[in-house]
PDB file of C-alpha atoms in Angstrom:
ATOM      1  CA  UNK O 238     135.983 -25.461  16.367  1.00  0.00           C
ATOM      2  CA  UNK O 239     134.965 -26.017  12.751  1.00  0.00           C
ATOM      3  CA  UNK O 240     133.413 -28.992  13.801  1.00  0.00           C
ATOM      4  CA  UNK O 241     131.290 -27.424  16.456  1.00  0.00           C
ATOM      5  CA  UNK O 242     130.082 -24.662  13.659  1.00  0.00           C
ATOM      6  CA  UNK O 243     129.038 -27.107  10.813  1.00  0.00           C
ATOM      7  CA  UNK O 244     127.256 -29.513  13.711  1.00  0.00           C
ATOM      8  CA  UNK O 245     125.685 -26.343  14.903  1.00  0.00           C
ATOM      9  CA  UNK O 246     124.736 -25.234  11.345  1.00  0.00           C
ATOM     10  CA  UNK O 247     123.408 -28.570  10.696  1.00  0.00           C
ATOM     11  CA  UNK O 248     121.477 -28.742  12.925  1.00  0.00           C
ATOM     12  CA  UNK O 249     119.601 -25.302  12.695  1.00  0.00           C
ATOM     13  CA  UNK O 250     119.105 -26.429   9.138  1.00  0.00           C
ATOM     14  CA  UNK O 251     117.728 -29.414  10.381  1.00  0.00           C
ATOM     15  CA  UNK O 252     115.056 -27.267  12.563  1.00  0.00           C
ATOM     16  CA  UNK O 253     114.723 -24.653   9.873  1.00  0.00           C
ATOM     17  CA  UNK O 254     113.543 -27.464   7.781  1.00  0.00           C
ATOM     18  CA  UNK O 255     111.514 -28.974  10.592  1.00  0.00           C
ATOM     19  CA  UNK O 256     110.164 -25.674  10.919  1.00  0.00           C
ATOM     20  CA  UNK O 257     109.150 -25.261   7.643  1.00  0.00           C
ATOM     21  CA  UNK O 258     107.750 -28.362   6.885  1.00  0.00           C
ATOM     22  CA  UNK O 259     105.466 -27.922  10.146  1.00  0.00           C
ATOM     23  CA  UNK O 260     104.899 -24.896   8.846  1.00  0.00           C
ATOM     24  CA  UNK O 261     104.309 -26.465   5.316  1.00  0.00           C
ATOM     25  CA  UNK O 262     102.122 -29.160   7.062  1.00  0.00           C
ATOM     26  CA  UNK O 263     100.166 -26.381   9.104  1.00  0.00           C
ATOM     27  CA  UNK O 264      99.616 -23.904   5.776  1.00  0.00           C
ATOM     28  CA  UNK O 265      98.521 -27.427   3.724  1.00  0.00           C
ATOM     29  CA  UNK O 266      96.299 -27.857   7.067  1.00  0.00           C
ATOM     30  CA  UNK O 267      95.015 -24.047   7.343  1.00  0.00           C
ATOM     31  CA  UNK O 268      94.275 -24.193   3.292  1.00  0.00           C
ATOM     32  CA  UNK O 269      92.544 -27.468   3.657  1.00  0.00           C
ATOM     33  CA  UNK O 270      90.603 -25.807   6.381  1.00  0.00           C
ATOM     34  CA  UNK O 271      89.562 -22.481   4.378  1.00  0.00           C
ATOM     35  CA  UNK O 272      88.924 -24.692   1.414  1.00  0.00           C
ATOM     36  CA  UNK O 273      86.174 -26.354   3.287  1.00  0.00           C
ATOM     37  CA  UNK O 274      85.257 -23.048   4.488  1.00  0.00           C
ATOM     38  CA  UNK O 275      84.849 -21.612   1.339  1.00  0.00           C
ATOM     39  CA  UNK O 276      83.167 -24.802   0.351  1.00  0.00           C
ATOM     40  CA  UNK O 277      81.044 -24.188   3.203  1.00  0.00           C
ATOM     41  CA  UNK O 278      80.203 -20.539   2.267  1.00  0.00           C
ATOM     42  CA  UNK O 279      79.498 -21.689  -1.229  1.00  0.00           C
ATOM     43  CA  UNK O 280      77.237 -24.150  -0.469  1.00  0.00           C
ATOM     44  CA  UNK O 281      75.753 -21.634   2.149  1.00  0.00           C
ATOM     45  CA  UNK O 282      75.306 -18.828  -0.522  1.00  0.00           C
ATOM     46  CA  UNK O 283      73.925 -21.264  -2.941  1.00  0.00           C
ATOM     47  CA  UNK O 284      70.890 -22.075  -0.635  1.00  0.00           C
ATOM     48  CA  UNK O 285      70.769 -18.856   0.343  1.00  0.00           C
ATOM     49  CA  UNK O 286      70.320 -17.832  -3.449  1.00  0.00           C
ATOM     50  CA  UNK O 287      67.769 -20.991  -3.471  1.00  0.00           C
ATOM     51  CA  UNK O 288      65.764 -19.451  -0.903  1.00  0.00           C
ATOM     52  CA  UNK O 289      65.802 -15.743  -2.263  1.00  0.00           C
ATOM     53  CA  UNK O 290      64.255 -17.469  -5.129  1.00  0.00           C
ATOM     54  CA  UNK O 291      61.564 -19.047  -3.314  1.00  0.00           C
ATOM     55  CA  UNK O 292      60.716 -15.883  -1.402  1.00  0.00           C
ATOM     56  CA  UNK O 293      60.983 -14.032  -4.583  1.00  0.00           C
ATOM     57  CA  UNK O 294      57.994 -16.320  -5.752  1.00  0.00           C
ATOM     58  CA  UNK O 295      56.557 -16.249  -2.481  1.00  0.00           C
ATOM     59  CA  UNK O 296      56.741 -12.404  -2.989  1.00  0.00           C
ATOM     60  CA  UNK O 297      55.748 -12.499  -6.815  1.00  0.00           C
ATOM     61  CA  UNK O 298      52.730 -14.634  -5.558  1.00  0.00           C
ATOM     62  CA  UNK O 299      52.081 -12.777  -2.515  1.00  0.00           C
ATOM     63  CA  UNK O 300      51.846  -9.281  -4.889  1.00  0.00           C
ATOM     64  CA  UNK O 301      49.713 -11.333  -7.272  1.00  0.00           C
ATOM     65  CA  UNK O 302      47.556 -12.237  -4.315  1.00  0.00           C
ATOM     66  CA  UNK O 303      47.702  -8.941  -2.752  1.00  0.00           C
ATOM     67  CA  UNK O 304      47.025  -7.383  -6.392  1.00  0.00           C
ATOM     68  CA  UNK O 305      43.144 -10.212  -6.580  1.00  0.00           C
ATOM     69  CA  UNK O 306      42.525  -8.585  -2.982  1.00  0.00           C
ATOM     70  CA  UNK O 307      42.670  -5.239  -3.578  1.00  0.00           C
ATOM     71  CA  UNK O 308      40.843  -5.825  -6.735  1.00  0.00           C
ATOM     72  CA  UNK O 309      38.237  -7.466  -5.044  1.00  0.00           C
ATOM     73  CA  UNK O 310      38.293  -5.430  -2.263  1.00  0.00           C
ATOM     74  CA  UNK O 311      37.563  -2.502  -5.013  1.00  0.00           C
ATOM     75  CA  UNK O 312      34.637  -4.674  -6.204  1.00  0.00           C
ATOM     76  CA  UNK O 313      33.348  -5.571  -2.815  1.00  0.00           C
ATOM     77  CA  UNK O 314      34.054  -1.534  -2.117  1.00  0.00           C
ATOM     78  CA  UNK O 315      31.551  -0.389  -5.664  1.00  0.00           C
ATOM     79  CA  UNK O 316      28.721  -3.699  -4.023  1.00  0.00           C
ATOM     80  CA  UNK O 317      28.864  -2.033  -0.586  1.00  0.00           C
ATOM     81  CA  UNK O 318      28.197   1.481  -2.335  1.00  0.00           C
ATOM     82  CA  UNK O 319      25.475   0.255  -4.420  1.00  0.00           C
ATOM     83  CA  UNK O 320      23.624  -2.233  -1.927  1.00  0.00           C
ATOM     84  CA  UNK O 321      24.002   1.313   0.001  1.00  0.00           C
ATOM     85  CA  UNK O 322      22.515   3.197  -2.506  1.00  0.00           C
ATOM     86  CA  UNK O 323      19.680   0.665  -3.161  1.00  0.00           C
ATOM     87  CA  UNK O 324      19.497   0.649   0.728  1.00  0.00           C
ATOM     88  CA  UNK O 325      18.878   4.598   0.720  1.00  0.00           C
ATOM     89  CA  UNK O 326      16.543   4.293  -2.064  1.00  0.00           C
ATOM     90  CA  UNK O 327      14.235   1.409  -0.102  1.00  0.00           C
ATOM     91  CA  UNK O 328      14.316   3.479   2.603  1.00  0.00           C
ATOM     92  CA  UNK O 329      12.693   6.511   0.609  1.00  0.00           C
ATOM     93  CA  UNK O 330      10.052   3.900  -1.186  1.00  0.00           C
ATOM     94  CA  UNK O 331       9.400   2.910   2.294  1.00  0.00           C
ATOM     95  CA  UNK O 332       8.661   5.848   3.525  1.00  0.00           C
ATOM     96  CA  UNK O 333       6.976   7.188   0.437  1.00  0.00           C
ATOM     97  CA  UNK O 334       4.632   3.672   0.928  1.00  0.00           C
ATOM     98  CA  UNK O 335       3.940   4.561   4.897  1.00  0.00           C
ATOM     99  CA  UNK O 336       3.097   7.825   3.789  1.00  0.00           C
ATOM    100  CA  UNK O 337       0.629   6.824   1.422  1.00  0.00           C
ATOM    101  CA  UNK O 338      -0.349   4.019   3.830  1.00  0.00           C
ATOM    102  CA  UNK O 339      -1.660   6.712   6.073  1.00  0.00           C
ATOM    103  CA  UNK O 340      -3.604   8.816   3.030  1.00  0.00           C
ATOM    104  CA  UNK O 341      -5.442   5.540   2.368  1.00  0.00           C
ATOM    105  CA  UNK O 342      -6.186   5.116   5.937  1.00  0.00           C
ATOM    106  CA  UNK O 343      -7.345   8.318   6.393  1.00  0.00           C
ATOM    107  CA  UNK O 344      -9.555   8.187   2.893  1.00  0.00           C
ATOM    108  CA  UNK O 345     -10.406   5.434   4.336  1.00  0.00           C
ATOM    109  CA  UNK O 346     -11.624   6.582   7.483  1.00  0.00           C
ATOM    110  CA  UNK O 347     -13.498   9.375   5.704  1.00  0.00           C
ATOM    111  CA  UNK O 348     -14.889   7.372   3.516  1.00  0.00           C
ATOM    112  CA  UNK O 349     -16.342   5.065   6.417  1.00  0.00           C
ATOM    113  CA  UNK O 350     -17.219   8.655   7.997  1.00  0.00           C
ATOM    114  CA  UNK O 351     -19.183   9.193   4.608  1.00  0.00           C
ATOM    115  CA  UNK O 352     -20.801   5.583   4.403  1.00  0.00           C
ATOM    116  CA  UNK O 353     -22.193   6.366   7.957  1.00  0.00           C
ATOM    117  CA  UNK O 354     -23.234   9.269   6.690  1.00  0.00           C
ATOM    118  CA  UNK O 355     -25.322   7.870   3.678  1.00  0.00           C
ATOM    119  CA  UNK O 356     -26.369   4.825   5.857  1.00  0.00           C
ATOM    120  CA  UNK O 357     -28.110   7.394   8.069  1.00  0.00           C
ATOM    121  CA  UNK O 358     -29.714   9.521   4.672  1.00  0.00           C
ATOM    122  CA  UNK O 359     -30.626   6.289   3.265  1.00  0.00           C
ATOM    123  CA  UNK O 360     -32.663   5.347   6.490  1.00  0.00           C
ATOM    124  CA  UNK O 361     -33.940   8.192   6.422  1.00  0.00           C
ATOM    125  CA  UNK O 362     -34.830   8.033   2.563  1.00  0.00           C
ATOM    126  CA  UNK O 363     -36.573   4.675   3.173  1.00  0.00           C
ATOM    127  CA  UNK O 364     -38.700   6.114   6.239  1.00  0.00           C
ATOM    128  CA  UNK O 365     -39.212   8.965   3.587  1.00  0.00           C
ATOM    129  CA  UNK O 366     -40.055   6.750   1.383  1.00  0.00           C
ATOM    130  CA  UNK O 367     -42.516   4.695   3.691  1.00  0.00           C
ATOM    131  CA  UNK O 368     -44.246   7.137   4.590  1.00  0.00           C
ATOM    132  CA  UNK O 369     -45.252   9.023   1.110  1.00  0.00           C
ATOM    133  CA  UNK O 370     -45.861   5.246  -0.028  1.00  0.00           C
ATOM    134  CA  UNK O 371     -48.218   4.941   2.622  1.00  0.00           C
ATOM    135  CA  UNK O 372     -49.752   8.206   1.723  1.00  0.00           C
ATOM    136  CA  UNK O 373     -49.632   7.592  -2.116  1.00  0.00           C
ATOM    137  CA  UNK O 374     -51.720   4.313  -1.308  1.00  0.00           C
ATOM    138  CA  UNK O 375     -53.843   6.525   0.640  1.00  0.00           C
ATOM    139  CA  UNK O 376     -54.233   9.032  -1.979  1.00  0.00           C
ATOM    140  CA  UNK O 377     -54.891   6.225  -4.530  1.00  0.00           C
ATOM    141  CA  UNK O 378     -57.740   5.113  -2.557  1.00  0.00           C
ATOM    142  CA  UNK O 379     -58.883   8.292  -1.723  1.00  0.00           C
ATOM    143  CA  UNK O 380     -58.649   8.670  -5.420  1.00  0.00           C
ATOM    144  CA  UNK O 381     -60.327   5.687  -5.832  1.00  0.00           C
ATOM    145  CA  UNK O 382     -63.412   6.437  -3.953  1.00  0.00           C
ATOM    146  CA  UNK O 383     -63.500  10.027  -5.764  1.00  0.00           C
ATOM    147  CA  UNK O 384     -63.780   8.021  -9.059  1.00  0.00           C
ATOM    148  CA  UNK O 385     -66.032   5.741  -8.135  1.00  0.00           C
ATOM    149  CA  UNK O 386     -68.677   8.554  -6.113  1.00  0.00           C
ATOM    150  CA  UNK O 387     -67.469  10.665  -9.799  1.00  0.00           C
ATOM    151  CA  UNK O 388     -69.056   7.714 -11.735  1.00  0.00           C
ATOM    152  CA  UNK O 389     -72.389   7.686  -8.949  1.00  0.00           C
ATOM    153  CA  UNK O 390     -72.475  11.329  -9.002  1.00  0.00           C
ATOM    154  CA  UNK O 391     -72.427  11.801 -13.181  1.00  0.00           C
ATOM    155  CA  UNK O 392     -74.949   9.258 -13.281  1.00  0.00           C
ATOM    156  CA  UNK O 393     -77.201  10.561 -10.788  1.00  0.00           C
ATOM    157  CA  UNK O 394     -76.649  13.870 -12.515  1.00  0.00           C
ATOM    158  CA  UNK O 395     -77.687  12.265 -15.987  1.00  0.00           C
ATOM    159  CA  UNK O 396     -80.379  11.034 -14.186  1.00  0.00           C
ATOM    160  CA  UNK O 397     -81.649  14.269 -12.687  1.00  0.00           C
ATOM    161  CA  UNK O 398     -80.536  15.933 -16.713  1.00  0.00           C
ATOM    162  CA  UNK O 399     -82.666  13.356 -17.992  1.00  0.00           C
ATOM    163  CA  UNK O 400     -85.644  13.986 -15.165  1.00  0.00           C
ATOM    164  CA  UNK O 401     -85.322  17.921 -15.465  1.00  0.00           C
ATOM    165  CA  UNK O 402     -85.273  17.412 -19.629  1.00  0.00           C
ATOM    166  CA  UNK O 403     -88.933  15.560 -18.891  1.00  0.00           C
ATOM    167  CA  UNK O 404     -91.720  18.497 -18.335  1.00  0.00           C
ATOM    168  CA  UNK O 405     -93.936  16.371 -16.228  1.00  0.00           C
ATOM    169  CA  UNK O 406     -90.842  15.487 -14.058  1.00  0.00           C
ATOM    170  CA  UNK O 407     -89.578  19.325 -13.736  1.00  0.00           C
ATOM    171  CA  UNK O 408     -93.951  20.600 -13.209  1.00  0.00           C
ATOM    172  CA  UNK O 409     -93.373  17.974 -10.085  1.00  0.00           C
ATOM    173  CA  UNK O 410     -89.948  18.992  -8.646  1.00  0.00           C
ATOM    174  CA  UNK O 411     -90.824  22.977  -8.947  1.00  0.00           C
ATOM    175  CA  UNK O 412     -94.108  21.725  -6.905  1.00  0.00           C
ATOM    176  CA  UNK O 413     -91.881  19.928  -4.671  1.00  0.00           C
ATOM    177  CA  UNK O 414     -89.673  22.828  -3.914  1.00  0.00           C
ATOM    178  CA  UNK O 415     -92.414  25.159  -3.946  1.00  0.00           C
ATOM    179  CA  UNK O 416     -94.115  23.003  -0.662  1.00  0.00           C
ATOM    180  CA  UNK O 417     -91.111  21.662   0.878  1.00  0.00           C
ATOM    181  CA  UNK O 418     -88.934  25.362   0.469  1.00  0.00           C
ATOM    182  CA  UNK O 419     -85.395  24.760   2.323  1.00  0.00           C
ATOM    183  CA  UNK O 420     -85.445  26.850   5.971  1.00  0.00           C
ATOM    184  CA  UNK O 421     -81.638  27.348   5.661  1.00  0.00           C
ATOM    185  CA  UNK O 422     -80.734  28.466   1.550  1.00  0.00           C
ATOM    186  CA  UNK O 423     -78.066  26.283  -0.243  1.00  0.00           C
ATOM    187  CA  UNK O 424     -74.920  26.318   1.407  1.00  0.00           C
ATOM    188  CA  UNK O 425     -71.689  24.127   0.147  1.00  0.00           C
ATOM    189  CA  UNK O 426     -72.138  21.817   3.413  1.00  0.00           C
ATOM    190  CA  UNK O 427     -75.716  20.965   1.928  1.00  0.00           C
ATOM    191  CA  UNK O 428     -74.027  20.481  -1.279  1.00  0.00           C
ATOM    192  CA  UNK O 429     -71.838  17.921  -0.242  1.00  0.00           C
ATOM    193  CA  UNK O 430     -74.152  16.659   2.110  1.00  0.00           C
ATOM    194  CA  UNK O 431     -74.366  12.987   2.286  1.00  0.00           C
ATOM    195  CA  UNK O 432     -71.357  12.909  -0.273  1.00  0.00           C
ATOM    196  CA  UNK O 433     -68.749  11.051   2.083  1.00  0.00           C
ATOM    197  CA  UNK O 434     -66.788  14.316   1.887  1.00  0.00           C
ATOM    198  CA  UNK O 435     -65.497  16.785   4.685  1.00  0.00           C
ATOM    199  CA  UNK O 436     -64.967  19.972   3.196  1.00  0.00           C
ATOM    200  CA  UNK O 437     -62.249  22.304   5.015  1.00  0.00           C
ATOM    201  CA  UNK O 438     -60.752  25.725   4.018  1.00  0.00           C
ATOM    202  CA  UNK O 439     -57.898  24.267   1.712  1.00  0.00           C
ATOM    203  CA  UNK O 440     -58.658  20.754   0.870  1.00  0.00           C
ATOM    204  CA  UNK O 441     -61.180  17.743   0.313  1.00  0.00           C
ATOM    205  CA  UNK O 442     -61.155  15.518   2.343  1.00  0.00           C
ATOM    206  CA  UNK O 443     -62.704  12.106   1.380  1.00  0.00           C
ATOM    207  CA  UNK O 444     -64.372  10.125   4.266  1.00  0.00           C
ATOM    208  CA  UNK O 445     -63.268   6.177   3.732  1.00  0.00           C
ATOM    209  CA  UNK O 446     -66.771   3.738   3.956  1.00  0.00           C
ATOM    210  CA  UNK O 447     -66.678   1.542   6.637  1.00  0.00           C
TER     211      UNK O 447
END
């Protein structure tokens, strides 16, 4: 019976020991397994860590970027306000240029209103002037035939001066008149008789020779 209780014994300490080496073998297996795991991890967290750093650059340099855009975004915002202002202010020149487009045009147009105007007097002027040349030359030869009968008639006066200063020539012309006595009296047409002269109310009118 003693026999039966060691064999028995023995051999439960032979599969307690089988046990826990398999259990040994499976815990040596299990820690081999998380230490590959943890390996694993590592590795995992140090790329991970690798890449945070590269998007932390990518970041950095996307803020840096982001920082030039809205800087130049600022700078594009102060051109577009200016090229705006400048617009507005071409706009006003323009209009202030149309506006004084249409003054000229309209000086213009009286002016060209006024040219007509003095185109027309200065016609007129010259027909003006045409006509009191023509008369002026008619005057000066009207003027000139008064001079020259002036000159005829102050000589024949002289003449008749000098014959009525001679007492032999006066004794003959008071005979003269005395048997040839005028029927009609001295009138201003027998004056002026054969003088080349119409006489009228208001003027003198000199007869041109022919």
């Amino acid at each position: 019976m003693k026999q039966y209780f060691s064999t028995m014994l023995i051999l439960i300490c032979l599969a307690l020991v089988a046990v826990i080496v398999s259990v040994k073998h499976i815990d040596n297996a299990q820690h081999q397994g998380d230490v590959s795991a943890f390996t694993d991890c590592s590795n995992q967290l140090v790329s991970a860590q690798g890449e945070i750093l590269v998007c932390d650059a990518r970041i950095f340099s996307l803020s840096n970027d982001l920082a030039e855009i809205q800087s130049s975004s600022a700078i594009c915002s102060n051109q577009l306000a200016e090229a705006r202002s400048a617009a507005d202010r071409d706009t006003k020149q323009l209009a202030e240029l149309n506006q004084q487009l249409l003054n000229v045009k309209s000086e213009n147009e009286m002016l060209g209103k006024n040219v007509a105007t003095l185109t027309n007097q200065m016609a007129d002027l010259v027909g003006r002037l045409a006509t009191t040349t023509t008369n002026l030359e008619q005057a000066n030869r009207d003027y000139a035939l008064l001079e020259n009968r002036l000159r005829r008639d102050i000589a024949e006066r002289l003449v008749t001066e000098r014959k009525f200063n001679n007492a032999q020539e006066l004794q003959a012309q008071l005979e003269n008149v005395r048997k040839n006595p005028s029927r009609h009296g001295v009138s201003s047409e027998s004056i002026y008789a054969d003088l080349d002269i119409e006489v009228e109310s208001n003027r003198i009118h000199v007869i041109s020779p022919d």
